[in-house]
């Protein structure tokens, strides 16, 4: 019989519609701005009495609190207005001690029964949710210098093992120079070093009483180091952002030496900048013996006591790159510490160095690359130049009691916050080269809400115009098309929520475009039905022919658009991808609603009935 679906097809459509409705519902429950109060130590508890004190203090300050909650992680206070978050955090921070952390948060408001079905709202992008945008620049010169420092340390170790005397090392640009007391020592060193270090161009230099060996990195090696530095920094930054718990962050390369980082939903920009831009690393070195030659030693001050210093060996046992995991805790006296686990190579090197130096001191050297601005006058104009510099300080100097292995701890830290950040940096990995902030842009939650309101308004206007056009042009069939359009929008939102896709302003533009394109298939079908009616077909035959003969045109048109959307997604970045995601998902949902849902409605209304005239 014409225009009748089998029962299974109706049931399939109902199941899809039910799933779409359920998984689109969480978007009606946006996240609440909140303040999270949690303890940094297990012995500090937060109770109902303290929650009442916090909410009373906020109410007295004119900040509206919607709800307060207590769970295993601490206290969560939901606020009515996102603009009150910073003020609320400052008020509560003044009421608690150093053992309690007060942080900004966005709290889920999805009902429990939807959460039990793993239903969650769409993730909003930076332009809708607010957050921070960083443009970072990688210091390629420092990357080369760091590699040369590592090579110099390895060469010194090699020369000592071969009992070849040297006077010192010097690094300038991409050239490493070794000074020797005689040409014989220089020539012997060159034969040994050239075998293990083929990435240098070697040149003998004669100077006065001694001789020198200049080693310059080849152009290919320089390019490889710079490419490694940018890629390693990308990986490290992604790990750090993951540690921050940011939903749908963006970390990507821009040009030869820049990286873009976008963190949607982050409102504590100072903390984000401190963690993302931290260039800290650790070096483990032995304290120098009194009879150690000066060329093999360096002196450093302690970070928490500049009046105290220690002389360390230049050679590094291991760096923070050998750390496989790190966590913060407290020692038996309640002082913060970081528990370290090393990888296999790091554990071997640490064990080799400590088992032969029991009773000797080992230092943990904290290294941080920073920049400062200085004003330079050129042609009568003041120009601000960025001047990089490096701070090195000892955070721990302890006696080696026994041979260390893959696990040990770092003490001597100033605060639990410093311990938490140090463990985070060690877990996520150190940067292969220092990075500097070139640009910082903050988008506030209020601006994000304004973008959302405008985007919703554009969708409403587009939807209204399409609905009116279809009703005027196709009457009853226009009403059916509008029902399909509403279902299409619901399924699109559900699909984005289920896939965890990020909604951005360009994504909203894709939704508006999808609404306009969604009725194209219905227009093709309805115009075909009109043609068949004018050709003298019966109503049932015209409906059947309209859907069947328009099918190929609809599929062809949508597949070509879908291919373009996939290309945009594969080669585009950020905003372009957001547009491509909503467009491609919208094409799939519009084909489903136009070819199956609207026909199912038409079949239920007209199928198998003696209809003599169509309102189309």
XYZ file of C-alpha atoms in Angstrom, residues 2-556:
555
model
C 1.290 3.476 -0.875
C 2.482 5.881 1.825
C 2.556 3.431 4.707
C 5.571 2.574 6.856
C 6.049 -0.784 8.564
C 5.738 -0.729 12.350
C 9.492 -1.174 12.944
C 10.270 2.016 11.062
C 7.843 4.057 13.176
C 9.376 2.528 16.321
C 12.883 3.351 15.107
C 11.942 6.990 14.543
C 10.323 7.181 17.997
C 13.454 5.732 19.655
C 15.703 8.260 17.881
C 13.379 11.119 18.858
C 13.273 9.959 22.500
C 17.066 9.693 22.701
C 17.455 13.097 21.055
C 15.027 14.701 23.496
C 16.712 13.198 26.560
C 20.251 14.159 25.545
C 19.279 17.670 24.493
C 17.507 18.410 27.800
C 20.706 19.109 29.826
C 21.248 22.226 27.724
C 18.271 23.760 29.517
C 20.330 23.595 32.730
C 23.410 25.820 32.266
C 26.355 25.686 34.677
C 26.139 27.853 37.777
C 28.948 30.257 38.725
C 30.342 28.992 42.001
C 33.133 29.228 44.553
C 34.855 25.991 45.632
C 36.374 25.815 49.122
C 38.561 22.771 49.740
C 41.267 21.674 52.145
C 44.878 21.102 51.115
C 45.291 18.681 54.017
C 43.259 15.697 55.075
C 43.030 16.790 58.715
C 41.196 20.047 57.950
C 37.434 19.521 57.667
C 34.731 21.881 56.474
C 31.321 21.549 58.074
C 27.798 22.966 57.944
C 28.653 25.671 60.466
C 31.410 27.063 58.272
C 29.152 26.900 55.216
C 26.638 29.034 57.101
C 29.372 31.540 57.997
C 30.452 31.800 54.357
C 26.929 32.312 53.024
C 26.129 34.882 55.736
C 29.280 36.872 54.911
C 28.422 36.856 51.212
C 24.825 37.941 51.888
C 26.054 40.836 54.037
C 28.271 41.912 51.121
C 25.256 41.962 48.790
C 26.204 38.787 46.913
C 23.234 36.522 46.182
C 23.820 32.846 47.001
C 21.532 30.329 45.336
C 22.703 27.202 47.138
C 25.497 25.816 49.306
C 26.652 22.204 49.238
C 29.060 20.035 51.213
C 30.706 16.960 49.708
C 33.876 14.929 50.110
C 35.938 17.520 48.212
C 34.822 20.479 50.342
C 32.214 23.233 50.161
C 30.591 24.481 46.952
C 28.696 27.781 47.011
C 26.577 28.541 43.938
C 26.071 32.204 43.051
C 23.343 33.944 41.094
C 25.677 36.212 39.112
C 29.031 35.280 37.532
C 30.322 38.811 38.081
C 30.211 38.208 41.851
C 32.670 35.286 41.748
C 35.877 37.252 42.245
C 34.419 39.286 45.100
C 33.031 36.157 46.744
C 36.386 34.408 46.499
C 38.213 37.335 48.128
C 35.684 37.523 50.972
C 35.909 33.805 51.761
C 39.718 33.742 51.368
C 39.968 36.333 54.179
C 37.928 34.041 56.437
C 40.024 30.881 56.071
C 43.635 29.930 56.729
C 46.485 28.806 54.514
C 45.340 25.198 54.701
C 42.176 25.980 52.716
C 42.079 26.757 49.002
C 39.348 29.025 47.596
C 38.913 28.724 43.814
C 36.454 29.803 41.159
C 34.353 27.088 39.588
C 31.439 26.406 37.264
C 29.088 23.876 38.842
C 26.927 21.466 36.879
C 23.185 21.947 37.375
C 21.989 18.956 35.344
C 19.366 16.907 37.248
C 20.569 13.647 38.735
C 18.350 11.425 36.599
C 19.888 12.897 33.435
C 23.405 12.510 34.835
C 22.639 8.845 35.528
C 22.092 8.477 31.766
C 25.453 10.217 31.088
C 23.599 13.188 29.620
C 25.455 16.496 29.814
C 25.148 19.912 28.161
C 27.178 21.039 25.172
C 30.654 22.335 25.897
C 30.874 26.063 25.204
C 33.886 27.585 23.492
C 36.015 30.486 24.648
C 33.844 33.105 22.926
C 30.677 31.857 24.652
C 31.894 30.665 28.020
C 34.583 33.214 28.680
C 38.164 32.338 29.509
C 41.672 33.279 28.471
C 43.630 33.379 25.225
C 47.436 33.238 25.342
C 49.876 33.718 22.483
C 53.251 32.293 23.496
C 56.639 32.553 21.810
C 59.309 29.870 22.146
C 62.851 31.112 22.781
C 64.753 29.197 20.093
C 68.137 30.634 21.148
C 67.635 29.244 24.638
C 66.735 25.841 23.144
C 70.088 25.746 21.374
C 71.931 26.908 24.495
C 70.273 24.214 26.614
C 71.260 21.503 24.137
C 74.837 22.801 24.057
C 74.943 22.781 27.887
C 73.882 19.121 27.904
C 76.485 18.261 25.272
C 79.179 20.169 27.183
C 78.397 18.207 30.352
C 78.587 14.901 28.467
C 81.883 15.918 26.822
C 83.430 16.867 30.157
C 82.439 13.501 31.611
C 83.925 11.760 28.576
C 87.208 13.647 28.830
C 87.554 12.903 32.557
C 86.969 9.190 31.946
C 89.696 9.241 29.277
C 92.006 11.288 31.564
C 92.320 14.114 29.055
C 92.949 17.461 30.734
C 90.944 20.524 29.719
C 90.869 24.099 30.987
C 87.234 25.072 30.500
C 84.221 25.287 28.228
C 82.537 28.274 26.592
C 79.223 28.604 24.734
C 78.460 31.436 22.333
C 75.609 31.308 19.874
C 75.578 27.793 18.446
C 79.295 27.198 19.010
C 80.767 25.224 21.913
C 84.462 25.774 22.593
C 86.720 23.561 24.723
C 90.067 24.965 25.952
C 93.084 22.694 26.423
C 96.618 23.185 27.727
C 98.257 21.557 24.712
C 97.643 20.575 21.109
C 98.124 16.902 21.991
C 95.221 17.024 24.465
C 93.108 18.957 21.952
C 93.755 16.454 19.142
C 93.087 13.462 21.383
C 89.824 15.042 22.583
C 88.734 15.744 18.996
C 89.227 12.113 17.978
C 87.098 10.896 20.883
C 84.370 13.555 20.775
C 83.875 13.552 16.987
C 82.874 9.889 17.083
C 79.974 10.393 19.531
C 78.951 13.905 18.413
C 78.637 13.921 14.595
C 76.241 16.904 14.587
C 79.042 19.464 14.887
C 81.487 21.087 12.517
C 84.937 20.984 14.163
C 87.680 23.613 13.943
C 91.051 23.745 15.699
C 91.984 27.113 17.214
C 95.462 28.022 18.390
C 95.772 30.667 21.081
C 98.929 31.621 22.948
C 100.130 28.817 25.196
C 97.054 26.633 24.799
C 94.797 25.234 22.131
C 91.017 25.207 21.652
C 88.477 23.090 19.833
C 85.483 24.990 18.395
C 82.387 22.889 17.645
C 79.588 24.551 15.685
C 76.184 22.922 15.236
C 75.244 22.163 11.651
C 72.283 23.964 10.094
C 70.317 20.713 9.904
C 70.885 20.021 13.593
C 69.778 23.552 14.516
C 66.536 23.092 12.554
C 65.912 19.711 14.189
C 66.450 21.141 17.684
C 64.123 24.060 17.032
C 61.430 21.786 15.587
C 61.796 19.438 18.564
C 61.549 22.380 20.985
C 58.253 23.623 19.564
C 56.718 20.125 19.389
C 57.891 19.172 22.880
C 56.527 22.429 24.268
C 53.189 21.694 22.583
C 53.057 18.304 24.299
C 54.052 19.746 27.667
C 51.511 22.564 27.470
C 48.758 20.104 26.563
C 49.687 18.012 29.604
C 49.615 21.087 31.839
C 46.240 22.163 30.501
C 44.896 18.647 31.107
C 46.127 18.920 34.707
C 44.120 22.148 35.055
C 40.976 20.201 34.132
C 39.866 22.624 31.416
C 37.137 21.316 29.115
C 37.910 21.482 25.379
C 41.097 23.567 25.536
C 42.975 24.521 22.370
C 46.763 24.261 22.190
C 48.181 24.580 18.702
C 51.219 25.804 16.811
C 51.153 29.146 15.013
C 54.014 29.891 12.680
C 57.585 28.712 13.223
C 57.980 29.601 16.916
C 54.595 30.524 18.439
C 51.887 28.597 20.272
C 48.247 29.574 20.857
C 46.550 28.414 24.077
C 42.825 28.956 24.698
C 41.271 27.927 28.012
C 37.451 28.184 28.002
C 35.804 28.648 31.377
C 39.009 29.601 33.202
C 38.392 32.670 35.324
C 41.419 32.630 37.634
C 43.661 33.930 34.864
C 46.621 34.578 37.150
C 46.758 30.938 38.228
C 46.331 29.752 34.626
C 49.123 32.024 33.424
C 51.393 30.912 36.250
C 50.932 27.222 35.424
C 50.884 27.463 31.616
C 53.831 29.839 31.362
C 55.975 28.286 34.072
C 59.367 27.351 32.652
C 60.634 25.746 35.826
C 62.779 22.651 35.824
C 64.846 20.775 38.362
C 68.455 19.679 38.341
C 69.926 17.228 40.823
C 73.593 17.935 41.502
C 76.214 16.854 44.026
C 77.729 19.422 46.341
C 81.335 20.167 45.356
C 84.205 18.940 47.516
C 86.656 21.558 48.826
C 89.411 20.374 46.468
C 87.258 20.441 43.309
C 88.701 22.726 40.574
C 86.780 25.977 40.115
C 86.044 25.265 36.432
C 83.944 22.256 37.527
C 81.841 24.080 40.137
C 79.106 26.737 40.400
C 77.742 28.579 43.430
C 74.012 29.169 44.004
C 71.906 30.823 46.684
C 68.989 29.161 48.419
C 65.545 30.233 47.158
C 64.096 30.778 50.633
C 67.288 32.196 52.185
C 69.415 34.391 49.929
C 71.999 34.829 52.683
C 72.849 31.126 52.417
C 74.607 29.572 49.413
C 76.298 26.343 48.361
C 78.870 25.329 45.748
C 77.690 22.553 43.427
C 79.231 20.446 40.692
C 78.566 21.652 37.144
C 77.662 18.155 36.019
C 73.982 17.261 36.414
C 72.924 13.847 37.712
C 69.383 14.046 36.263
C 66.861 16.758 35.396
C 63.117 17.013 35.801
C 62.751 15.338 32.398
C 63.467 11.994 34.090
C 60.464 12.301 36.422
C 57.664 9.869 35.528
C 55.227 10.944 38.251
C 55.082 13.430 41.110
C 52.610 14.121 43.912
C 52.502 16.479 46.852
C 52.142 15.453 50.470
C 53.345 16.446 53.936
C 56.211 15.094 55.994
C 56.047 13.957 59.597
C 56.340 17.590 60.744
C 53.480 18.827 58.559
C 55.755 20.580 56.041
C 54.979 20.307 52.330
C 56.979 17.920 50.189
C 56.881 16.418 46.682
C 57.115 12.662 46.178
C 59.132 11.798 43.054
C 59.158 8.678 40.890
C 61.788 8.446 38.152
C 61.735 6.583 34.864
C 64.091 3.652 34.267
C 66.995 5.699 32.926
C 66.654 8.364 35.603
C 66.513 5.761 38.366
C 69.670 4.108 37.056
C 71.569 7.405 36.891
C 70.398 8.419 40.359
C 71.384 5.067 41.849
C 74.809 5.156 40.170
C 75.512 8.677 41.469
C 74.307 8.149 45.048
C 75.705 4.681 45.830
C 79.265 5.962 45.371
C 78.646 9.224 47.246
C 76.999 8.150 50.514
C 77.598 10.811 53.165
C 77.908 13.555 50.549
C 75.307 16.306 50.074
C 73.017 16.382 47.034
C 71.171 19.536 46.014
C 67.921 20.077 44.160
C 68.369 23.149 41.977
C 65.226 24.991 40.892
C 65.642 26.740 37.519
C 63.135 29.242 36.169
C 63.316 31.293 32.974
C 61.680 34.718 33.182
C 61.532 38.006 31.298
C 61.600 41.645 32.305
C 60.755 44.689 30.239
C 63.205 47.531 29.783
C 62.712 50.848 28.009
C 65.075 51.576 25.107
C 65.124 54.902 23.265
C 65.504 54.596 19.495
C 65.192 57.572 17.173
C 63.734 59.599 20.012
C 60.991 57.055 20.723
C 60.632 54.831 23.755
C 60.505 51.145 22.851
C 59.851 48.389 25.382
C 62.151 45.414 24.863
C 61.770 42.020 26.486
C 64.917 40.881 28.252
C 65.047 37.180 29.167
C 66.893 36.060 32.284
C 67.200 32.901 34.338
C 66.829 32.446 38.084
C 68.514 29.484 39.758
C 68.120 28.656 43.414
C 68.613 25.667 45.692
C 65.416 24.344 47.251
C 66.923 21.357 49.022
C 70.413 20.281 50.179
C 70.403 16.964 51.975
C 72.944 14.317 52.900
C 72.791 11.064 50.961
C 72.121 8.440 53.635
C 71.870 5.479 51.270
C 71.731 4.704 47.560
C 68.600 6.193 46.023
C 66.495 4.458 43.400
C 63.409 5.366 41.414
C 61.520 6.925 44.356
C 62.443 9.685 46.791
C 61.075 13.018 48.029
C 61.883 16.721 47.787
C 61.551 18.845 50.932
C 62.344 22.457 51.767
C 59.352 23.945 49.945
C 57.772 27.168 51.192
C 54.053 26.351 50.979
C 51.512 23.699 49.939
C 50.735 25.815 46.865
C 54.374 25.707 45.751
C 54.442 21.946 46.326
C 51.233 21.501 44.297
C 52.509 23.574 41.375
C 55.935 21.913 41.391
C 54.383 18.435 41.337
C 52.058 19.529 38.506
C 54.974 20.835 36.442
C 56.990 17.679 37.021
C 54.051 15.435 36.089
C 53.313 17.331 32.899
C 56.973 17.592 31.897
C 59.375 20.465 31.574
C 59.533 22.743 28.585
C 62.209 22.038 25.993
C 62.776 25.792 25.698
C 61.535 28.871 27.597
C 58.297 30.473 26.422
C 57.226 34.093 26.742
C 53.792 35.676 26.683
C 53.392 37.776 23.557
C 49.670 38.401 23.917
C 47.079 37.801 26.617
C 43.367 38.292 26.075
C 40.634 37.657 28.615
C 36.974 37.141 27.746
C 34.742 37.615 30.757
C 31.701 35.442 31.496
C 29.416 38.436 30.975
C 30.740 38.972 27.451
C 30.342 35.263 26.800
C 26.721 35.434 27.980
C 26.135 38.407 25.673
C 27.478 36.338 22.768
C 25.165 33.477 23.733
C 22.154 35.805 23.884
C 22.924 37.233 20.453
C 23.509 33.765 19.020
C 20.211 32.489 20.418
C 18.454 35.558 19.022
C 19.914 34.894 15.561
C 18.710 31.281 15.709
C 15.238 32.420 16.797
C 14.990 34.994 14.000
C 16.207 32.497 11.390
C 13.819 29.839 12.672
C 10.876 32.262 12.681
C 11.476 33.393 9.095
C 11.756 29.825 7.828
C 8.607 28.776 9.720
C 6.574 31.667 8.323
C 7.774 31.021 4.777
C 6.920 27.316 4.922
C 3.464 27.974 6.400
C 2.585 30.571 3.769
C 4.015 28.609 0.872
C 2.943 25.030 1.677
C 0.158 25.325 4.278
C -0.411 21.919 5.960
C 2.715 20.451 4.457
C 4.554 23.562 5.626
C 3.380 22.804 9.172
C 4.751 19.267 8.831
C 8.065 20.665 7.584
C 8.205 23.025 10.580
C 7.650 20.111 12.970
C 10.538 18.343 11.238
C 12.636 21.506 11.597
C 12.069 21.603 15.372
C 12.958 17.926 15.620
C 16.058 18.581 13.510
C 17.256 21.311 15.893
C 16.648 19.018 18.883
C 18.596 16.150 17.304
C 21.453 18.474 16.329
C 21.826 19.747 19.904
C 21.598 16.184 21.236
C 24.270 14.959 18.806
C 26.653 17.755 19.795
C 26.066 17.029 23.482
C 26.619 13.284 23.081
C 29.773 13.727 21.008
C 31.187 16.355 23.362
C 31.544 18.877 20.522
C 32.355 22.456 21.464
C 29.841 25.151 20.535
C 31.371 28.458 19.425
C 30.035 31.586 17.731
C 30.917 30.184 14.277
C 29.149 27.023 15.407
C 25.996 29.034 16.051
C 26.390 30.445 12.532
C 26.502 26.851 11.305
C 23.255 26.115 13.157
C 21.553 29.127 11.554
C 22.744 27.947 8.132
C 21.537 24.423 8.922
C 18.049 25.726 9.719
C 17.883 27.377 6.310
C 19.228 24.317 4.534
C 17.075 21.869 6.525
C 13.912 22.820 4.611
C 15.628 22.566 1.208
C 14.834 18.872 1.056
C 11.192 19.514 1.958
C 10.961 22.221 -0.704
C 12.283 19.791 -3.342
C 9.801 17.121 -2.233
C 6.807 19.439 -2.071
C 7.518 21.039 -5.437
C 7.808 17.570 -6.934
C 4.444 16.617 -5.420
C 2.919 19.743 -6.979
C 4.311 18.803 -10.393
C 2.889 15.292 -10.162
C -0.511 16.642 -9.151
C -0.489 19.030 -12.125
C 0.429 16.081 -14.355
C -2.819 14.367 -13.326
C -1.586 11.846 -10.742
C -3.766 10.859 -7.808
C -2.985 12.289 -4.380
C -1.432 9.085 -3.012
C 0.647 8.513 -6.130
C 1.807 12.154 -6.166
C 2.960 11.952 -2.524
C 4.791 8.690 -3.191
C 6.420 9.987 -6.373
C 7.396 13.274 -4.728
C 9.406 11.549 -2.012
C 10.868 8.830 -4.229
C 11.955 11.001 -7.152
C 13.385 13.819 -5.009
C 15.478 11.380 -2.980
C 18.463 11.295 -5.367
C 18.643 15.079 -5.703
C 18.476 15.515 -1.935
C 21.235 12.986 -1.258
C 23.520 14.425 -3.974
